């Protein structure tokens, strides 16, 4: 049995990266849910592209807009 005492062995940078990815995923989901009717059905084909933009600080609106332009 392994007992953890709150000391993580994972590097802090990896934790920050995961938190950023989680936050970006939530932003993407929230925007998609709010605008689902307006978005093409195949927008999920560009999930990785949108997620990458969000992780790098792009707004959800801009990320989806860029994905739509990429699709055109």
PDB file of C-alpha atoms in Angstrom:
ATOM      1  CA  UNK A   1       0.000   0.000   0.000  1.00  0.00           C
ATOM      2  CA  UNK A   2       1.289   3.432  -0.967  1.00  0.00           C
ATOM      3  CA  UNK A   3       0.504   6.378   1.261  1.00  0.00           C
ATOM      4  CA  UNK A   4       0.771   9.865  -0.134  1.00  0.00           C
ATOM      5  CA  UNK A   5       1.494  12.732   2.205  1.00  0.00           C
ATOM      6  CA  UNK A   6       0.705  15.542  -0.214  1.00  0.00           C
ATOM      7  CA  UNK A   7       4.208  15.655  -1.670  1.00  0.00           C
ATOM      8  CA  UNK A   8       3.887  15.165  -5.383  1.00  0.00           C
ATOM      9  CA  UNK A   9       6.720  13.524  -7.254  1.00  0.00           C
ATOM     10  CA  UNK A  10       5.463  15.048 -10.520  1.00  0.00           C
ATOM     11  CA  UNK A  11       7.311  18.153 -11.655  1.00  0.00           C
ATOM     12  CA  UNK A  12       5.456  21.408 -11.045  1.00  0.00           C
ATOM     13  CA  UNK A  13       5.769  22.327 -14.730  1.00  0.00           C
ATOM     14  CA  UNK A  14       3.840  19.215 -15.697  1.00  0.00           C
ATOM     15  CA  UNK A  15       1.113  20.102 -13.194  1.00  0.00           C
ATOM     16  CA  UNK A  16       0.856  23.627 -14.616  1.00  0.00           C
ATOM     17  CA  UNK A  17       0.707  22.242 -18.142  1.00  0.00           C
ATOM     18  CA  UNK A  18      -2.102  19.863 -17.193  1.00  0.00           C
ATOM     19  CA  UNK A  19      -3.997  22.658 -15.458  1.00  0.00           C
ATOM     20  CA  UNK A  20      -3.652  24.817 -18.574  1.00  0.00           C
ATOM     21  CA  UNK A  21      -4.878  21.953 -20.768  1.00  0.00           C
ATOM     22  CA  UNK A  22      -7.812  21.332 -18.448  1.00  0.00           C
ATOM     23  CA  UNK A  23      -8.737  25.018 -18.460  1.00  0.00           C
ATOM     24  CA  UNK A  24      -8.471  25.168 -22.255  1.00  0.00           C
ATOM     25  CA  UNK A  25     -10.661  22.084 -22.551  1.00  0.00           C
ATOM     26  CA  UNK A  26     -13.298  23.697 -20.369  1.00  0.00           C
ATOM     27  CA  UNK A  27     -13.201  26.929 -22.398  1.00  0.00           C
ATOM     28  CA  UNK A  28     -13.587  24.935 -25.600  1.00  0.00           C
ATOM     29  CA  UNK A  29     -16.501  22.926 -24.204  1.00  0.00           C
ATOM     30  CA  UNK A  30     -18.272  26.019 -22.868  1.00  0.00           C
ATOM     31  CA  UNK A  31     -17.943  27.862 -26.176  1.00  0.00           C
ATOM     32  CA  UNK A  32     -19.049  24.814 -28.166  1.00  0.00           C
ATOM     33  CA  UNK A  33     -22.063  24.284 -25.932  1.00  0.00           C
ATOM     34  CA  UNK A  34     -23.109  27.936 -26.216  1.00  0.00           C
ATOM     35  CA  UNK A  35     -22.655  28.071 -30.016  1.00  0.00           C
ATOM     36  CA  UNK A  36     -23.383  24.500 -31.081  1.00  0.00           C
ATOM     37  CA  UNK A  37     -26.277  25.503 -33.342  1.00  0.00           C
ATOM     38  CA  UNK A  38     -24.038  27.906 -35.300  1.00  0.00           C
ATOM     39  CA  UNK A  39     -21.042  25.594 -35.675  1.00  0.00           C
ATOM     40  CA  UNK A  40     -20.579  23.018 -38.439  1.00  0.00           C
ATOM     41  CA  UNK A  41     -21.013  19.407 -37.382  1.00  0.00           C
ATOM     42  CA  UNK A  42     -17.399  18.589 -38.275  1.00  0.00           C
ATOM     43  CA  UNK A  43     -15.882  21.303 -36.053  1.00  0.00           C
ATOM     44  CA  UNK A  44     -14.680  18.506 -33.763  1.00  0.00           C
ATOM     45  CA  UNK A  45     -12.267  17.481 -36.544  1.00  0.00           C
ATOM     46  CA  UNK A  46     -10.323  20.609 -35.512  1.00  0.00           C
ATOM     47  CA  UNK A  47     -10.372  19.937 -31.782  1.00  0.00           C
ATOM     48  CA  UNK A  48      -6.587  19.669 -31.445  1.00  0.00           C
ATOM     49  CA  UNK A  49      -6.069  22.899 -33.407  1.00  0.00           C
ATOM     50  CA  UNK A  50      -8.575  24.794 -31.245  1.00  0.00           C
ATOM     51  CA  UNK A  51      -7.194  23.328 -28.031  1.00  0.00           C
ATOM     52  CA  UNK A  52      -3.656  24.341 -29.016  1.00  0.00           C
ATOM     53  CA  UNK A  53      -4.745  27.918 -29.611  1.00  0.00           C
ATOM     54  CA  UNK A  54      -6.566  28.050 -26.271  1.00  0.00           C
ATOM     55  CA  UNK A  55      -3.570  26.640 -24.408  1.00  0.00           C
ATOM     56  CA  UNK A  56      -1.455  29.396 -25.941  1.00  0.00           C
ATOM     57  CA  UNK A  57      -3.771  32.115 -24.662  1.00  0.00           C
ATOM     58  CA  UNK A  58      -6.152  32.641 -27.567  1.00  0.00           C
ATOM     59  CA  UNK A  59      -9.763  33.426 -26.666  1.00  0.00           C
ATOM     60  CA  UNK A  60     -12.360  30.754 -27.393  1.00  0.00           C
ATOM     61  CA  UNK A  61     -14.099  33.031 -29.888  1.00  0.00           C
ATOM     62  CA  UNK A  62     -10.865  33.656 -31.795  1.00  0.00           C
ATOM     63  CA  UNK A  63      -9.820  29.995 -31.672  1.00  0.00           C
ATOM     64  CA  UNK A  64     -13.119  28.808 -33.136  1.00  0.00           C
ATOM     65  CA  UNK A  65     -13.044  31.616 -35.695  1.00  0.00           C
ATOM     66  CA  UNK A  66      -9.564  30.557 -36.846  1.00  0.00           C
ATOM     67  CA  UNK A  67     -10.691  26.933 -37.065  1.00  0.00           C
ATOM     68  CA  UNK A  68     -13.664  27.960 -39.203  1.00  0.00           C
ATOM     69  CA  UNK A  69     -11.392  29.960 -41.519  1.00  0.00           C
ATOM     70  CA  UNK A  70      -9.085  26.951 -41.752  1.00  0.00           C
ATOM     71  CA  UNK A  71     -12.057  24.802 -42.785  1.00  0.00           C
ATOM     72  CA  UNK A  72     -13.100  27.178 -45.593  1.00  0.00           C
TER      73      UNK A  72
END
